[in-house]
XYZ file of C-alpha atoms in Angstrom:
408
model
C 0.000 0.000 0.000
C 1.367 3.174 -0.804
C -0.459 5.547 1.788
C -3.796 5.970 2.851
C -5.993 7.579 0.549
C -8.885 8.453 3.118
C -8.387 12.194 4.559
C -8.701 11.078 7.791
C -6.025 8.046 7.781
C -3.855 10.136 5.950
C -4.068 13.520 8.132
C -3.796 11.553 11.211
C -0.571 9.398 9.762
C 1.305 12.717 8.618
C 0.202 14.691 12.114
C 1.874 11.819 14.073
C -1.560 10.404 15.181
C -1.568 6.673 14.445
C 0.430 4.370 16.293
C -1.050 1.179 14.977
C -3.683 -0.055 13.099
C -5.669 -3.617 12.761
C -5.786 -3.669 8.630
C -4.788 0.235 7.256
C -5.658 -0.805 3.655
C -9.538 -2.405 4.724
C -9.716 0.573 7.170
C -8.983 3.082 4.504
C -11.114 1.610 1.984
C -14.004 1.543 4.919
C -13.221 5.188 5.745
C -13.712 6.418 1.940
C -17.299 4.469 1.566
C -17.762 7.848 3.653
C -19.679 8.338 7.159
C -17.748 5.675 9.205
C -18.394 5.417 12.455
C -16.198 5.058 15.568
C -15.812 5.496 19.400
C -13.256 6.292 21.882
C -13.969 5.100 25.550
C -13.480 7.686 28.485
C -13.152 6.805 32.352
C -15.880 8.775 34.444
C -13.616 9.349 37.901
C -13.465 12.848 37.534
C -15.441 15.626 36.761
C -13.171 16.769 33.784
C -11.235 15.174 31.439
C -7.062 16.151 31.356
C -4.780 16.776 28.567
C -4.016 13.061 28.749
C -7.277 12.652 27.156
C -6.726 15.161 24.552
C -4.872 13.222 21.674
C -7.857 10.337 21.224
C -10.009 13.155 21.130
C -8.302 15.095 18.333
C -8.824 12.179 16.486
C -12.616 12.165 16.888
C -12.681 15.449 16.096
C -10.316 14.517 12.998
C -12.921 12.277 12.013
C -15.925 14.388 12.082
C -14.285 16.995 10.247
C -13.335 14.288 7.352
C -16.786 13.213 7.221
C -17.254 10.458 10.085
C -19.553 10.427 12.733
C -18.138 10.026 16.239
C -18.996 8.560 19.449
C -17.077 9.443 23.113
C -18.553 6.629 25.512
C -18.675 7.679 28.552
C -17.920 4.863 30.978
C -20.825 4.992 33.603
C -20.696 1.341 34.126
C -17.202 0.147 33.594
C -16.429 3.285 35.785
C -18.205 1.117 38.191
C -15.767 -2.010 37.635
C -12.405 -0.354 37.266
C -9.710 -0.257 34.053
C -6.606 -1.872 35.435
C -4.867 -0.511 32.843
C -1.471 1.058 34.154
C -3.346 0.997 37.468
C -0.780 -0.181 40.403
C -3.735 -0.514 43.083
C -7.600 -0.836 42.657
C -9.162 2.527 42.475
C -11.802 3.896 44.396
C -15.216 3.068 43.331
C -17.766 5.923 42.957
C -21.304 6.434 43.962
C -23.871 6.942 41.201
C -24.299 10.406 42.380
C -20.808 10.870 41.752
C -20.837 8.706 38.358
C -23.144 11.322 36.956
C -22.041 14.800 38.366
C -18.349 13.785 36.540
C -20.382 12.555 33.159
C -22.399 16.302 32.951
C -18.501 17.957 33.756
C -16.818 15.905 31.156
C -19.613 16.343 28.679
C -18.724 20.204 28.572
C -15.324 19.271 27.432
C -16.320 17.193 24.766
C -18.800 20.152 23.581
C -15.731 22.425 23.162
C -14.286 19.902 20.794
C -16.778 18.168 18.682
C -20.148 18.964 16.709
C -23.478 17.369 18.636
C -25.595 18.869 16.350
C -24.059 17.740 13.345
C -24.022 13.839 14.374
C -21.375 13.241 17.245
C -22.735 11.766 19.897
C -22.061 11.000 24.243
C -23.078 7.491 25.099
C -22.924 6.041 28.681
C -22.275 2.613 28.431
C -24.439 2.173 31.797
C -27.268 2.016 29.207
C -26.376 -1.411 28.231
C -24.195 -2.743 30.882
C -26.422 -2.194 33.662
C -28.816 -3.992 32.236
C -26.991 -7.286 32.320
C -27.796 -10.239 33.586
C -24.800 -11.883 34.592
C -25.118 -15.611 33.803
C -26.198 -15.788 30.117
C -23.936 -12.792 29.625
C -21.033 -15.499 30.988
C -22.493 -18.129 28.319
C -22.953 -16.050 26.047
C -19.812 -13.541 25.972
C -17.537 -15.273 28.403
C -16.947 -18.487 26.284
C -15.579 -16.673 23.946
C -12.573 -15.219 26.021
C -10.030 -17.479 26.989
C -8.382 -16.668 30.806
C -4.855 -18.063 29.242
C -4.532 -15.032 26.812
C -6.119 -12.517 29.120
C -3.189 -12.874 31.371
C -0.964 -11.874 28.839
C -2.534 -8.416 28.187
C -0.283 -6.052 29.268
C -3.420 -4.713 31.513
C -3.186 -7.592 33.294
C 0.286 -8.852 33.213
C 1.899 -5.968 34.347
C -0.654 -5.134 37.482
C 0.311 -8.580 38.636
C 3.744 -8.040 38.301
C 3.446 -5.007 40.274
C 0.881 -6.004 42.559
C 0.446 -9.859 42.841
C -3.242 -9.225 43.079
C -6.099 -7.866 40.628
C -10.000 -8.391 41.774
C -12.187 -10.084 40.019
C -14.351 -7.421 39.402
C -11.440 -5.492 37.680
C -10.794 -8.687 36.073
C -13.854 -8.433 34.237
C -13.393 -5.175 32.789
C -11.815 -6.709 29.109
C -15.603 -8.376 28.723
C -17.089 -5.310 29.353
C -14.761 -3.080 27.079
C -15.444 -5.499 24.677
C -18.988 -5.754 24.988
C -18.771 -1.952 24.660
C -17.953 -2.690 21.240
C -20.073 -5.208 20.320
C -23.350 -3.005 21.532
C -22.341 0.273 19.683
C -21.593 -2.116 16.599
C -25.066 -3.026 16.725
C -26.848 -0.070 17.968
C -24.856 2.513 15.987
C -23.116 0.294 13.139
C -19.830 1.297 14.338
C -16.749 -0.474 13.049
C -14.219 1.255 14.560
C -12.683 1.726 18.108
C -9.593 3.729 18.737
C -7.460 4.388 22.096
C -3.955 4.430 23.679
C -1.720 1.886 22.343
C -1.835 0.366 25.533
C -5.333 -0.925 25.010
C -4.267 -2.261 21.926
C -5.191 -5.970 23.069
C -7.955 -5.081 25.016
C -9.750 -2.932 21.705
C -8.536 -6.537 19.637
C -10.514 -8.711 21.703
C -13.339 -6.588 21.088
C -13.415 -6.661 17.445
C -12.582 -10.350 17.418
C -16.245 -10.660 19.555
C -17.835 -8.840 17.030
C -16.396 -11.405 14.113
C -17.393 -14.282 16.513
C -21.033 -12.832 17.524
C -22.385 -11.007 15.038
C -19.853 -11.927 11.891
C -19.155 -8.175 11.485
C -15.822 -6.480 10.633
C -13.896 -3.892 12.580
C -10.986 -2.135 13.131
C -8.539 -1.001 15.731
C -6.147 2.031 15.313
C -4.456 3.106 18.654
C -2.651 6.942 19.076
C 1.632 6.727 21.012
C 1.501 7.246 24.432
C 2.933 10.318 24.685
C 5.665 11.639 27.129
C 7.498 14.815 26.653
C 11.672 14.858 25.036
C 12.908 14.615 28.899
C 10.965 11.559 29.199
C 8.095 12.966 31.660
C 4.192 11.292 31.141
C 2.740 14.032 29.134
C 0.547 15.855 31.205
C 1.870 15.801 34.265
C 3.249 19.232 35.985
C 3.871 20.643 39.456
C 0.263 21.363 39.749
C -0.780 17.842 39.394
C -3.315 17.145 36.117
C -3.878 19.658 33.359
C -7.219 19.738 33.375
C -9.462 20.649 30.107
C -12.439 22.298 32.314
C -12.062 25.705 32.632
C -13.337 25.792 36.478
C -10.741 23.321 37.214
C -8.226 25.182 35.066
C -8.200 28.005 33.894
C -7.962 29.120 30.249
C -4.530 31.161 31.278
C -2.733 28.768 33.261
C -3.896 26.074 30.252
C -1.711 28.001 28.065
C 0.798 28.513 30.221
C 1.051 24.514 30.363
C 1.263 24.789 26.572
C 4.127 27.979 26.795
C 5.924 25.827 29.192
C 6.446 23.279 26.531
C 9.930 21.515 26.060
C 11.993 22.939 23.072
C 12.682 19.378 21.509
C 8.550 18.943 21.669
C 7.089 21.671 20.020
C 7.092 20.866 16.338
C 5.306 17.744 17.577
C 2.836 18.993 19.931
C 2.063 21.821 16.744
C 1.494 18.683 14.692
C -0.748 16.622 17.767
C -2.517 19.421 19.690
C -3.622 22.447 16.685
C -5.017 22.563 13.701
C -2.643 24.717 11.651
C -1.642 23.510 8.552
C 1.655 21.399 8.472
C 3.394 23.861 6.586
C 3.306 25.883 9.001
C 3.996 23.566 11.721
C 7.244 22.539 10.066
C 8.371 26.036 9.932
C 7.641 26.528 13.342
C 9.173 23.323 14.820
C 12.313 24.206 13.085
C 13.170 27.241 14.757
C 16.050 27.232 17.258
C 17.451 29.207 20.097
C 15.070 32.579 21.227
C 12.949 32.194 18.531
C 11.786 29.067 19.001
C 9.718 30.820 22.156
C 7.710 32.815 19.743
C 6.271 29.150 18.679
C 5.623 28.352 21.779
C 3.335 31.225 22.380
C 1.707 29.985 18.653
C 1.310 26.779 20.232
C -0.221 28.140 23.445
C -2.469 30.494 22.108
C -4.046 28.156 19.385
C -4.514 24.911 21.828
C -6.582 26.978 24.000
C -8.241 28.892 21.501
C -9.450 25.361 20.292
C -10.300 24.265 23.657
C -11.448 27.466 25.484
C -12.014 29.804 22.086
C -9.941 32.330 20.363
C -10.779 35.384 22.892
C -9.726 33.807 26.185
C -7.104 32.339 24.172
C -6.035 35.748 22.971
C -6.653 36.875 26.972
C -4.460 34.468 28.261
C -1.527 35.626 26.016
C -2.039 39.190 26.132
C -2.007 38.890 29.989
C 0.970 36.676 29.584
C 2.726 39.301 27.404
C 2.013 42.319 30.106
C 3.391 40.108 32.899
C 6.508 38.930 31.223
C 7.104 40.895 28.435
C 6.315 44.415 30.463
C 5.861 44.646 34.348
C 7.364 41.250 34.905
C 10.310 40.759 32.854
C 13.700 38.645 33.316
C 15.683 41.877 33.844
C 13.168 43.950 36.598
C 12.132 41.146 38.936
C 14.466 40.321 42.013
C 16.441 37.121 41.615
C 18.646 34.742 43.779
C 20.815 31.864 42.683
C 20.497 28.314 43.716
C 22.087 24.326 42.854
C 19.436 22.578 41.143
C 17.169 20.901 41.892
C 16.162 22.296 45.295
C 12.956 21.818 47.123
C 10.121 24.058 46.010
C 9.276 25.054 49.424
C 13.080 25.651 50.585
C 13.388 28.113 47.255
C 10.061 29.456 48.372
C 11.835 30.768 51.713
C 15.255 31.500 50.058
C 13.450 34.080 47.693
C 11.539 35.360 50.789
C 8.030 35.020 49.803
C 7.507 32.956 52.802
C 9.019 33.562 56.339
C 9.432 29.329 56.893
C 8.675 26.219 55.337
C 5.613 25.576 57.581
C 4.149 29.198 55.642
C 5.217 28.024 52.123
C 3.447 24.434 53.265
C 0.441 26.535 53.640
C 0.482 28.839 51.367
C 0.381 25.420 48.666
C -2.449 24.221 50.657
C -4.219 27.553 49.873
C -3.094 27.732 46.055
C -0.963 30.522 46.943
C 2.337 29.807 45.483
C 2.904 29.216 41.988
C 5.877 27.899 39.348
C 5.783 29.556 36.196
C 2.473 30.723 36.617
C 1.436 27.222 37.070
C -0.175 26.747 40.278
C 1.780 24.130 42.914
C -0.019 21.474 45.235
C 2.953 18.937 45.346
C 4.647 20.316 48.770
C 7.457 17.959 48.313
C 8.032 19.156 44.416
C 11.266 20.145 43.576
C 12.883 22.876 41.161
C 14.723 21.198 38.335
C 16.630 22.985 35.108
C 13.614 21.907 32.984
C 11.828 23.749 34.583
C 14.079 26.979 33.436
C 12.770 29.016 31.253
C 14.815 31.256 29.565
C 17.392 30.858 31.678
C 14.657 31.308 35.204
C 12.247 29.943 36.826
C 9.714 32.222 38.155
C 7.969 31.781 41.775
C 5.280 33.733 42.729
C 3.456 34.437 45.781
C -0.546 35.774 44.752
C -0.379 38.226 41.360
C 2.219 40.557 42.516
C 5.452 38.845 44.302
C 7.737 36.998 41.846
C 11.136 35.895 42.117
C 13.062 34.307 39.468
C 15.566 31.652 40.089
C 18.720 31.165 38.317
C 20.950 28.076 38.641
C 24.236 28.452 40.311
């Protein structure tokens, strides 16, 4: 095969999308017939999805603007179970009330980012899986799993290799992902499921139930797991989760995340996280030294202008700009000198916006202190050169006390 020939297969090859794929050349073909249909699954433990979430959802959105229709299933009942995926302990389980406070929170993420009116579509797989009954769904879905090959899935494998222990109930969650499938293949006629490539084996087993139960066809394609050039999970900062809700974070300190970005990862993130044309996001990966700041404030500004709309996007960088650029730049703020890494809390002191530790412990507590205008809620974080930023790191104490410290 020479290359896809479908716009979405071959805009989400060329932005770096795809990771793997079941059958590319019967996938493409499927995905030119023209109004495909396919689903990502989403956990329902929080009341707002994170930027880990973010790349599977480009890709729905990918598909709706190439012509497919796109489901996010929102995992009422399997939240209910558990995903031992990359899980080292059971997780809590949550009440109903709970359950369905986090799906109307998530849904307002998903409504910055894809088109209900034109055809996408929420789903709760509580819908279908509640209504189970749990001996013929043994007989008649369990037979066809075998126990031998589950425990080879790295969901599995690697929890008990961790952990030496995995309920049953979380033990049951492949069935029910791939039940998922089977029930949206019916209901909706989808034929495609796509994820993290480390639910490649669980989305597999899924569309193998769909050959064995209903003698249909469908495909897999799974997105990289992601982790940024020094080798950190992508997502992941000194204030915990990004988070894509604006009440849990807001659209300034979202780009700020995104302005915080690692030199060697911009080009890519250009490529993963906006929608500018690849032109341009060649040109812009390819700068080097100072300028390659100016594209990180492209990439800032136009991820949360997708998520959070061009004017607070525009907000966000203008107020960015004044605090940097004018009443907060490198050369008029105070500094001190320090071996990195240090302890966020001991810098904290040393740049005396608190009087002790105990007052920068409680000044995190209250949201108080901040890195790089991210907030900080890890009291045991520490300050490390990545976190430098053109040649500083800046600490801040509310909106008007900033320090910047410079490795010594």
């Amino acid at each position: 095969m020479s290359g896809p020939t479908s716009d979405f297969l071959r805009i989400a090859k060329e932005r770096g999308y795809v990771h793997q794929t079941s059958d590319e050349e019967a996938l493409d073909a499927a995905l030119n017939k023209g109004g495909l249909v396919a689903y990502i699954g989403y956990d329902c433990t929080a009341d707002s999805l994170h930027v880990g979430h973010l790349l599977p959802t480009m890709l729905l959105r990918l598909l709706q603007k190439t012509g497919g229709r796109p489901i996010a299933l929102i995992g009422g009942g399997t939240t209910k179970v558990g995903d031992p995926s990359g899980k080292d302990e059971a997780r809590q389980l949550l009440s109903e009330a709970q359950i369905e406070a986090n799906k109307a929170g998530i849904r307002r993420t998903f409504e910055s980012l894809l088109d209900f009116k034109a055809g996408a579509m929420m789903l709760d797989n509580a819908e279908w899986l509640d209504e189970l009954r749990y001996i013929p769904f043994l007989r008649d879905v369990g037979r066809h799993f075998s126990v031998n090959r589950m425990l080879t899935m790295d969901s599995v494998r690697l929890r008990l290799e961790r952990e030496h222990s995995l309920s049953f109930l979380e033990f049951n969650y492949m069935l029910l992902q791939s039940y998922d499938y089977l029930e949206l293949h019916r209901r909706h006629g989808a034929v495609l499921q796509m994820g993290g490539s480390d639910q490649w084996g669980n989305i597999v087993m899924g569309a193998e139930l769909i050959r064995r139960m209903a003698g249909g066809h469908a495909h897999v394609l799974t997105t990289p797991l992601l982790t940024t050039a020094s080798g950190a999970k992508m997502g992941k900062t000194a204030a915990g989760a990004v988070w894509l809700n604006p009440d849990r974070l807001s659209p300034y300190d979202y780009w700020q995340f995104w302005r915080n970005t690692e030199d060697a990862d911009v080009g890519r993130f250009l490529a993963l996280f906006t929608e500018l044309p690849m032109a341009e996001v060649r040109r812009l990966g390819a700068l080097q030294g100072a300028e390659v700041n100016e594209a990180k404030k492209v990439l800032a500004t136009e991820a949360t202008a997708l998520l959070h709309g061009r004017a607070a996007a525009e907000q966000a960088a203008e107020t960015a700009r004044r605090a940097f650029e004018e009443g907060a730049a490198a050369e008029t703020l105070p500094s001190i000198v320090a071996a990195l890494p240090a302890p966020f809390v001991d810098l904290v002191v040393q740049a005396g916006l608190a009087a002790s530790k105990g007052e920068a412990r409680r000044l995190i507590a209250q949201n108080g202190l901040r890195l790089n205008d991210a907030v900080v809620s890890d009291v045991a974080l520490s300050v490390t050169p990545a976190d430098l930023r053109d040649g500083a790191a800046k600490l801040s104490a509310g909106r008007k006390r900033h320090v910047l410290v410079r490795a010594g």
